[in-house]
PDB file of C-alpha atoms in Angstrom:
ATOM      1  CA  LYS A1477    -106.168  -4.323 -27.118  1.00 64.00           C
ATOM      2  CA  ILE A1478    -104.242  -7.927 -27.279  1.00 73.00           C
ATOM      3  CA  ILE A1479    -101.596  -8.162 -25.152  1.00 81.00           C
ATOM      4  CA  ASP A1480     -98.290 -10.480 -26.487  1.00 90.00           C
ATOM      5  CA  LEU A1481     -97.964 -13.491 -23.978  1.00 91.00           C
ATOM      6  CA  GLU A1482     -94.592 -14.104 -24.957  1.00 94.00           C
ATOM      7  CA  LYS A1483     -93.670  -9.787 -24.106  1.00 95.00           C
ATOM      8  CA  LEU A1484     -95.641  -9.841 -21.392  1.00 95.00           C
ATOM      9  CA  LYS A1485     -93.471 -12.692 -19.872  1.00 96.00           C
ATOM     10  CA  VAL A1486     -90.557 -10.797 -20.669  1.00 96.00           C
ATOM     11  CA  VAL A1487     -91.735  -7.750 -18.873  1.00 97.00           C
ATOM     12  CA  ILE A1488     -92.848  -9.230 -15.985  1.00 97.00           C
ATOM     13  CA  ASN A1489     -89.112 -10.837 -16.108  1.00 97.00           C
ATOM     14  CA  GLU A1490     -87.363  -7.802 -15.981  1.00 97.00           C
ATOM     15  CA  LEU A1491     -89.840  -5.965 -13.405  1.00 98.00           C
ATOM     16  CA  GLU A1492     -89.172  -8.946 -10.770  1.00 97.00           C
ATOM     17  CA  ASN A1493     -85.416  -9.555 -11.275  1.00 95.00           C
ATOM     18  CA  GLU A1494     -83.998  -6.357 -13.117  1.00 94.00           C
ATOM     19  CA  PHE A1495     -86.433  -3.423 -11.948  1.00 98.00           C
ATOM     20  CA  LYS A1496     -87.877  -4.896  -8.757  1.00 97.00           C
ATOM     21  CA  GLN A1497     -83.906  -4.022  -6.843  1.00 96.00           C
ATOM     22  CA  GLU A1498     -83.893  -0.509  -8.219  1.00 97.00           C
ATOM     23  CA  TRP A1499     -87.330  -0.392  -6.859  1.00 98.00           C
ATOM     24  CA  LEU A1500     -86.566  -0.941  -3.573  1.00 97.00           C
ATOM     25  CA  ASN A1501     -83.581   1.138  -3.336  1.00 96.00           C
ATOM     26  CA  ILE A1502     -85.429   4.162  -4.031  1.00 97.00           C
ATOM     27  CA  LYS A1503     -89.473   3.751  -3.350  1.00 94.00           C
ATOM     28  CA  ASP A1504     -89.262   5.476   0.363  1.00 92.00           C
ATOM     29  CA  GLY A1505     -86.489   7.694  -0.863  1.00 92.00           C
ATOM     30  CA  GLY A1506     -88.099  10.464  -2.074  1.00 87.00           C
ATOM     31  CA  ASP A1507     -85.442  11.075  -4.499  1.00 94.00           C
ATOM     32  CA  PHE A1508     -87.423  12.468  -7.431  1.00 94.00           C
ATOM     33  CA  SER A1509     -84.556  12.168  -9.590  1.00 96.00           C
ATOM     34  CA  LEU A1510     -84.225   8.548  -8.966  1.00 97.00           C
ATOM     35  CA  ILE A1511     -87.367   7.774  -9.511  1.00 97.00           C
ATOM     36  CA  GLU A1512     -87.918   9.613 -12.550  1.00 97.00           C
ATOM     37  CA  GLU A1513     -84.887   7.798 -14.145  1.00 98.00           C
ATOM     38  CA  PHE A1514     -86.769   4.801 -13.014  1.00 98.00           C
ATOM     39  CA  ALA A1515     -89.984   5.694 -14.543  1.00 98.00           C
ATOM     40  CA  ASN A1516     -88.494   6.372 -17.389  1.00 98.00           C
ATOM     41  CA  LYS A1517     -87.149   2.854 -17.808  1.00 98.00           C
ATOM     42  CA  LEU A1518     -90.095   1.531 -17.367  1.00 98.00           C
ATOM     43  CA  ASN A1519     -91.682   3.703 -19.641  1.00 98.00           C
ATOM     44  CA  GLN A1520     -89.505   2.642 -22.540  1.00 98.00           C
ATOM     45  CA  LEU A1521     -89.210  -1.126 -21.845  1.00 98.00           C
ATOM     46  CA  SER A1522     -93.299  -0.780 -22.261  1.00 97.00           C
ATOM     47  CA  ILE A1523     -92.744   0.834 -25.378  1.00 97.00           C
ATOM     48  CA  GLU A1524     -89.945  -1.930 -26.693  1.00 96.00           C
ATOM     49  CA  GLN A1525     -92.300  -5.103 -25.723  1.00 96.00           C
ATOM     50  CA  ASP A1526     -95.863  -2.793 -26.289  1.00 95.00           C
ATOM     51  CA  ILE A1527     -97.595  -3.735 -23.030  1.00 95.00           C
ATOM     52  CA  TYR A1528    -100.552  -0.696 -22.662  1.00 94.00           C
ATOM     53  CA  ILE A1529    -100.894  -1.612 -18.998  1.00 95.00           C
ATOM     54  CA  LEU A1530     -97.050  -0.580 -17.672  1.00 97.00           C
ATOM     55  CA  LYS A1531     -97.165   2.363 -20.420  1.00 97.00           C
ATOM     56  CA  ASP A1532    -100.264   3.901 -18.623  1.00 97.00           C
ATOM     57  CA  TYR A1533     -98.254   3.243 -15.031  1.00 98.00           C
ATOM     58  CA  SER A1534     -95.470   4.590 -16.151  1.00 98.00           C
ATOM     59  CA  ASP A1535     -96.911   7.724 -17.955  1.00 98.00           C
ATOM     60  CA  GLU A1536     -99.125   8.312 -14.797  1.00 98.00           C
ATOM     61  CA  LEU A1537     -96.045   8.020 -12.686  1.00 98.00           C
ATOM     62  CA  ILE A1538     -93.536  10.729 -14.940  1.00 98.00           C
ATOM     63  CA  LYS A1539     -96.633  13.314 -14.983  1.00 98.00           C
ATOM     64  CA  ASN A1540     -96.922  13.058 -11.495  1.00 98.00           C
ATOM     65  CA  ILE A1541     -93.485  13.457 -10.636  1.00 97.00           C
ATOM     66  CA  ASN A1542     -93.141  16.330 -12.936  1.00 97.00           C
ATOM     67  CA  ALA A1543     -96.374  17.869 -11.194  1.00 97.00           C
ATOM     68  CA  PHE A1544     -94.371  17.464  -8.047  1.00 95.00           C
ATOM     69  CA  ASP A1545     -97.432  15.248  -6.269  1.00 96.00           C
ATOM     70  CA  ILE A1546     -95.590  13.717  -3.649  1.00 94.00           C
ATOM     71  CA  GLU A1547     -98.622  11.935  -2.457  1.00 96.00           C
ATOM     72  CA  LYS A1548     -99.823  10.335  -5.598  1.00 97.00           C
ATOM     73  CA  VAL A1549     -95.942   9.710  -6.657  1.00 97.00           C
ATOM     74  CA  ASP A1550     -95.678   7.745  -3.447  1.00 96.00           C
ATOM     75  CA  TYR A1551     -98.913   6.058  -3.531  1.00 97.00           C
ATOM     76  CA  LEU A1552     -97.828   4.573  -7.337  1.00 98.00           C
ATOM     77  CA  MET A1553     -94.445   3.715  -5.973  1.00 98.00           C
ATOM     78  CA  ASN A1554     -96.571   1.910  -3.105  1.00 97.00           C
ATOM     79  CA  THR A1555     -98.278  -0.107  -6.308  1.00 98.00           C
ATOM     80  CA  TYR A1556     -95.276  -1.271  -8.257  1.00 98.00           C
ATOM     81  CA  LEU A1557     -95.856  -4.797  -6.880  1.00 98.00           C
ATOM     82  CA  ASN A1558     -99.641  -4.518  -7.495  1.00 98.00           C
ATOM     83  CA  LEU A1559     -98.620  -3.748 -11.263  1.00 98.00           C
ATOM     84  CA  ILE A1560     -96.896  -6.763 -11.449  1.00 97.00           C
ATOM     85  CA  GLU A1561     -99.460  -9.064 -10.280  1.00 97.00           C
ATOM     86  CA  ASN A1562    -102.074  -7.259 -12.661  1.00 95.00           C
ATOM     87  CA  LEU A1563     -99.535  -8.213 -15.770  1.00 96.00           C
ATOM     88  CA  ARG A1564     -99.243 -11.465 -14.032  1.00 95.00           C
ATOM     89  CA  GLY A1565    -103.244 -11.995 -14.179  1.00 94.00           C
ATOM     90  CA  LYS A1566    -103.408 -11.253 -17.659  1.00 90.00           C
ATOM     91  CA  LEU A1567    -101.043 -14.532 -18.154  1.00 88.00           C
ATOM     92  CA  GLU A1568    -103.054 -16.201 -16.019  1.00 83.00           C
ATOM     93  CA  ASN A1569    -106.420 -15.274 -17.905  1.00 75.00           C
ATOM     94  CA  ARG A1570    -105.303 -17.084 -20.893  1.00 65.00           C
TER      95      ARG A1570
END
């Protein structure tokens, strides 16, 4: 699937600025309701900007929150910065 580079730039900017502080505040707290709220915001952004990599990440996070898979949720939360780097790589490979 082709990624719209302008939309990708918007998403990377939001993930690094708007969402990163929220992620820092909740990633180690273990509060599933806050993490779910965060995941839903990411999911909404992925739909608005049509970025499938972010959609896959947020869907996986929501699925594991609903399953109460604490280890998997922790793992996914700890790969947030990798997600940003992965998206940034898509920009650089153009």
